[in-house]
Tab-separated table of C-alpha atoms and ligand atoms in Angstrom:
chain	number	residue	atom	x	y	z
X	950	UNK	CA	120.126	103.476	92.169
X	951	UNK	CA	120.386	104.381	88.491
X	952	UNK	CA	123.497	106.366	87.504
X	953	UNK	CA	122.956	109.273	84.860
X	954	UNK	CA	125.629	111.550	83.448
X	955	UNK	CA	124.796	115.402	83.287
X	956	UNK	CA	126.445	116.530	80.460
X	957	UNK	CA	126.220	117.042	76.506
X	958	UNK	CA	129.645	116.086	76.000
X	959	UNK	CA	129.362	112.788	73.881
X	960	UNK	CA	132.846	111.674	74.546
X	961	UNK	CA	132.202	111.718	78.283
X	962	UNK	CA	128.987	109.568	77.681
X	963	UNK	CA	131.014	107.240	75.325
X	964	UNK	CA	133.516	106.677	78.034
X	965	UNK	CA	131.077	105.756	80.931
X	966	UNK	CA	128.645	103.778	78.418
X	967	UNK	CA	131.736	101.695	77.780
X	968	UNK	CA	132.380	100.930	81.313
X	969	UNK	CA	128.772	99.705	81.527
X	970	UNK	CA	127.862	101.686	84.504
X	971	UNK	CA	125.620	104.369	82.579
X	972	UNK	CA	122.019	104.212	82.687
X	973	UNK	CA	121.004	107.534	81.282
X	974	UNK	CA	122.010	111.149	80.374
X	975	UNK	CA	120.376	114.471	81.384
X	976	UNK	CA	120.984	117.696	79.522
X	977	UNK	CA	119.820	121.164	79.870
X	978	UNK	CA	120.264	124.322	77.817
X	979	UNK	CA	123.573	125.549	79.512
X	980	UNK	CA	125.204	122.151	78.970
X	981	UNK	CA	124.092	122.018	75.507
X	982	UNK	CA	125.489	125.663	75.007
X	983	UNK	CA	128.924	124.580	76.534
X	984	UNK	CA	129.161	121.768	74.115
X	985	UNK	CA	129.045	124.405	71.142
X	986	UNK	CA	127.074	121.933	69.238
X	987	UNK	CA	123.443	121.766	67.806
X	988	UNK	CA	120.925	120.947	70.197
X	989	UNK	CA	119.311	117.962	68.264
X	990	UNK	CA	122.522	116.770	66.905
X	991	UNK	CA	123.831	116.016	70.394
X	992	UNK	CA	120.568	114.510	71.602
X	993	UNK	CA	120.336	112.197	68.566
X	994	UNK	CA	124.173	111.077	68.732
X	995	UNK	CA	123.750	110.071	72.592
X	996	UNK	CA	120.465	107.979	71.711
X	997	UNK	CA	121.961	106.209	68.955
X	998	UNK	CA	124.879	104.993	71.177
X	999	UNK	CA	121.913	103.059	72.851
X	1000	UNK	CA	121.394	105.187	76.234
X	1001	UNK	CA	118.056	104.160	77.277
X	1002	UNK	CA	117.113	107.596	78.973
X	1003	UNK	CA	117.921	110.933	77.487
X	1004	UNK	CA	116.547	114.068	78.971
X	1005	UNK	CA	116.126	117.081	76.628
X	1006	UNK	CA	114.925	120.331	77.836
X	1007	UNK	CA	112.223	122.565	76.339
X	1008	UNK	CA	112.789	126.362	76.201
X	1009	UNK	CA	109.558	127.892	75.735
X	1010	UNK	CA	107.764	129.711	78.800
X	1011	UNK	CA	104.121	128.922	77.806
X	1012	UNK	CA	102.581	125.665	78.421
X	1013	UNK	CA	101.472	125.637	74.391
X	1014	UNK	CA	105.218	126.364	73.481
X	1015	UNK	CA	106.215	123.720	75.951
X	1016	UNK	CA	103.950	121.012	74.571
X	1017	UNK	CA	104.731	121.643	71.054
X	1018	UNK	CA	108.379	121.560	71.666
X	1019	UNK	CA	107.995	118.409	73.956
X	1020	UNK	CA	105.872	116.685	71.004
X	1021	UNK	CA	108.643	117.447	68.709
X	1022	UNK	CA	111.369	116.116	71.037
X	1023	UNK	CA	109.691	113.131	71.859
X	1024	UNK	CA	109.144	112.344	68.079
X	1025	UNK	CA	112.879	112.356	67.765
X	1026	UNK	CA	113.744	109.080	69.334
X	1027	UNK	CA	111.904	106.680	71.937
X	1028	UNK	CA	114.666	107.170	74.518
X	1029	UNK	CA	113.992	110.825	75.180
X	1030	UNK	CA	112.388	112.205	78.064
X	1031	UNK	CA	111.104	115.724	77.541
X	1032	UNK	CA	112.380	118.056	80.666
X	1033	UNK	CA	109.934	120.841	81.454
X	1034	UNK	CA	110.619	123.620	84.220
X	1035	UNK	CA	108.741	123.728	87.495
X	1036	UNK	CA	106.378	126.376	86.875
X	1037	UNK	CA	102.361	126.790	86.655
X	1038	UNK	CA	102.882	126.559	82.775
X	1039	UNK	CA	105.352	123.895	83.088
X	1040	UNK	CA	102.754	121.962	85.094
X	1041	UNK	CA	100.012	122.314	82.634
X	1042	UNK	CA	102.508	121.185	79.858
X	1043	UNK	CA	103.541	118.173	81.857
X	1044	UNK	CA	99.868	117.133	82.471
X	1045	UNK	CA	99.494	117.436	78.705
X	1046	UNK	CA	102.442	115.615	77.602
X	1047	UNK	CA	102.475	112.773	80.338
X	1048	UNK	CA	98.532	112.255	79.164
X	1049	UNK	CA	99.650	111.748	75.643
X	1050	UNK	CA	102.083	108.984	77.008
X	1051	UNK	CA	105.381	111.331	76.889
X	1052	UNK	CA	107.693	110.762	79.684
X	1053	UNK	CA	108.422	114.187	81.305
X	1054	UNK	CA	111.372	115.096	83.605
X	1055	UNK	CA	110.187	118.129	85.736
X	1056	UNK	CA	113.268	120.148	86.452
X	1057	UNK	CA	114.416	123.079	88.846
X	1058	UNK	CA	112.599	121.543	91.823
X	1059	UNK	CA	113.969	123.131	94.972
X	1060	UNK	CA	111.065	122.390	97.571
X	1061	UNK	CA	109.037	119.352	98.575
X	1062	UNK	CA	105.769	120.695	97.751
X	1063	UNK	CA	107.031	121.412	94.079
X	1064	UNK	CA	107.826	117.732	94.017
X	1065	UNK	CA	104.232	116.887	95.191
X	1066	UNK	CA	102.914	118.900	92.131
X	1067	UNK	CA	105.383	117.344	89.864
X	1068	UNK	CA	104.122	113.721	90.918
X	1069	UNK	CA	100.403	114.879	90.863
X	1070	UNK	CA	100.553	115.871	86.956
X	1071	UNK	CA	102.013	112.693	86.152
X	1072	UNK	CA	105.745	113.412	85.884
X	1073	UNK	CA	108.034	110.471	84.995
X	1074	UNK	CA	110.813	112.137	87.010
X	1075	UNK	CA	111.354	114.930	89.402
X	1076	UNK	CA	114.735	116.811	89.494
X	1077	UNK	CA	115.810	118.391	92.673
X	1078	UNK	CA	118.645	120.289	92.447
X	1079	UNK	CA	120.555	119.599	95.608
X	1080	UNK	CA	124.039	121.298	95.034
X	1081	UNK	CA	122.281	124.713	94.238
X	1082	UNK	CA	120.403	124.312	97.695
X	1083	UNK	CA	123.806	123.448	99.358
X	1084	UNK	CA	125.240	126.592	97.808
X	1085	UNK	CA	122.598	128.790	99.409
X	1086	UNK	CA	123.313	127.093	102.868
X	1087	UNK	CA	120.310	124.851	102.834
X	1088	UNK	CA	120.747	121.123	103.241
X	1089	UNK	CA	119.890	119.705	99.855
X	1090	UNK	CA	119.905	116.141	100.921
X	1091	UNK	CA	116.999	116.970	103.718
X	1092	UNK	CA	114.841	117.808	100.504
X	1093	UNK	CA	115.535	114.386	99.105
X	1094	UNK	CA	114.482	112.694	102.380
X	1095	UNK	CA	111.042	114.589	102.331
X	1096	UNK	CA	110.450	113.799	98.725
X	1097	UNK	CA	111.101	110.044	99.355
X	1098	UNK	CA	108.865	110.239	102.437
X	1099	UNK	CA	106.014	112.179	100.473
X	1100	UNK	CA	106.083	109.802	97.445
X	1101	UNK	CA	106.372	106.546	99.731
X	1102	UNK	CA	103.134	107.984	101.550
X	1103	UNK	CA	101.191	108.292	98.729
X	1104	UNK	CA	102.564	105.669	96.277
X	1105	UNK	CA	103.567	108.152	93.604
X	1106	UNK	CA	105.294	106.189	90.586
X	1107	UNK	CA	107.445	109.492	89.711
X	1108	UNK	CA	110.992	108.608	90.070
X	1109	UNK	CA	113.367	110.899	91.974
X	1110	UNK	CA	116.343	112.110	90.187
X	1111	UNK	CA	118.830	113.813	92.383
X	1112	UNK	CA	120.416	116.639	90.246
X	1113	UNK	CA	123.114	119.366	90.667
X	1114	UNK	CA	125.319	116.800	92.290
X	1115	UNK	CA	128.764	117.899	93.072
X	1116	UNK	CA	130.736	115.271	94.777
X	1117	UNK	CA	130.500	111.640	95.600
X	1118	UNK	CA	129.071	112.072	99.010
X	1119	UNK	CA	126.120	113.453	97.419
X	1120	UNK	CA	125.663	109.862	95.348
X	1121	UNK	CA	126.276	108.147	98.493
X	1122	UNK	CA	123.627	109.986	100.345
X	1123	UNK	CA	121.087	109.703	97.477
X	1124	UNK	CA	121.645	106.045	97.485
X	1125	UNK	CA	121.122	105.749	101.430
X	1126	UNK	CA	117.933	107.734	101.095
X	1127	UNK	CA	116.669	105.307	98.262
X	1128	UNK	CA	116.582	108.021	95.420
X	1129	UNK	CA	115.782	106.306	92.150
X	1130	UNK	CA	118.488	108.110	90.247
X	1131	UNK	CA	121.513	110.179	90.698
X	1132	UNK	CA	122.698	112.492	87.756
X	1133	UNK	CA	126.306	113.801	87.787
X	1134	UNK	CA	129.203	115.512	86.033
X	1135	UNK	CA	131.650	113.092	84.442
X	1136	UNK	CA	134.333	114.497	87.023
X	1137	UNK	CA	131.957	113.012	89.905
X	1138	UNK	CA	131.212	109.772	88.071
X	1139	UNK	CA	134.751	109.028	87.252
X	1140	UNK	CA	135.802	109.277	90.930
X	1141	UNK	CA	133.133	106.425	91.750
X	1142	UNK	CA	135.428	103.312	90.918
X	1143	UNK	CA	138.503	104.793	92.346
X	1144	UNK	CA	140.133	104.117	95.890
X	1145	UNK	CA	143.627	104.256	96.758
X	1146	UNK	CA	143.566	101.137	98.522
X	1147	UNK	CA	142.407	99.259	95.335
X	1148	UNK	CA	145.475	100.847	93.621
X	1149	UNK	CA	147.856	99.746	96.425
X	1150	UNK	CA	146.352	96.317	96.808
X	1151	UNK	CA	146.544	95.661	92.834
X	1152	UNK	CA	150.170	96.777	92.705
X	1153	UNK	CA	150.926	94.411	95.582
X	1154	UNK	CA	149.123	91.394	93.962
X	1155	UNK	CA	151.043	92.092	90.644
X	1156	UNK	CA	154.375	92.246	92.432
X	1157	UNK	CA	153.844	89.194	94.423
X	1158	UNK	CA	152.689	87.389	91.166
X	1159	UNK	CA	155.960	87.991	89.660
X	1160	UNK	CA	157.379	85.553	92.510
X	1161	UNK	CA	155.095	82.740	91.525
X	1162	UNK	CA	157.134	80.084	89.509
X	1163	UNK	CA	155.818	80.181	85.916
X	1164	UNK	CA	155.588	77.365	83.304
Y	2247	G3P	O1	121.065	119.453	84.889
Y	2247	G3P	C1	120.622	119.986	86.125
Y	2247	G3P	C2	121.433	120.124	87.175
Y	2247	G3P	O2	122.092	118.746	87.362
Y	2247	G3P	C3	122.439	121.214	87.095
Y	2247	G3P	O3	123.268	121.206	87.859
Y	2247	G3P	O4	125.537	121.839	88.834
Y	2247	G3P	O5	124.266	123.433	87.241
Y	2247	G3P	O6	123.571	123.102	89.526
Y	2247	G3P	P1	124.160	122.465	88.395
């Protein structure tokens, strides 16, 4: 399973990229606003780092507007995936952009039928928001299970990108279900390598090493 960071904070991306565990980055208008920086500056900086998949979202609500924004974004850098919302207009735009060879990430997906439609119009990624479903009292992981089944049934090449991840158990469950990608905040990704027994074990090894005769 590929691991993506869901952030527009360059420093967070740089740290995980340096660790060698980062496969991509997803952004959205809220995350870009939070960074306080210009949209295209942030996106290009991430791309120039060498991150192979960087999702940048359109903000138009008409298919025509989304296609025009999507063409512009795609032209900025080869690593860019264009994010279109799961609306009838977003589906139309995805069909057009995908037909031109643009890789589209269909976002704001909350049902298996929406995911089916995203695959049918040629989305490269589908982004189900599991944390927001959990927040509503609906099990977000059940949606991932359904999408995995549906895509396998029909051999859709669309990759399942688990989004709105809140904690490491979401990452574990996504991997158990065979999701293609999991995107998460920095706070979740930095917990993945950690385990108290690793720290205790390392401290003991280093202490014992002091007793080994040297020279
Ligand atoms: O980037 C889309 C998604 O991951 C947003 O997550 O935490 O705002 O529900 P969240």
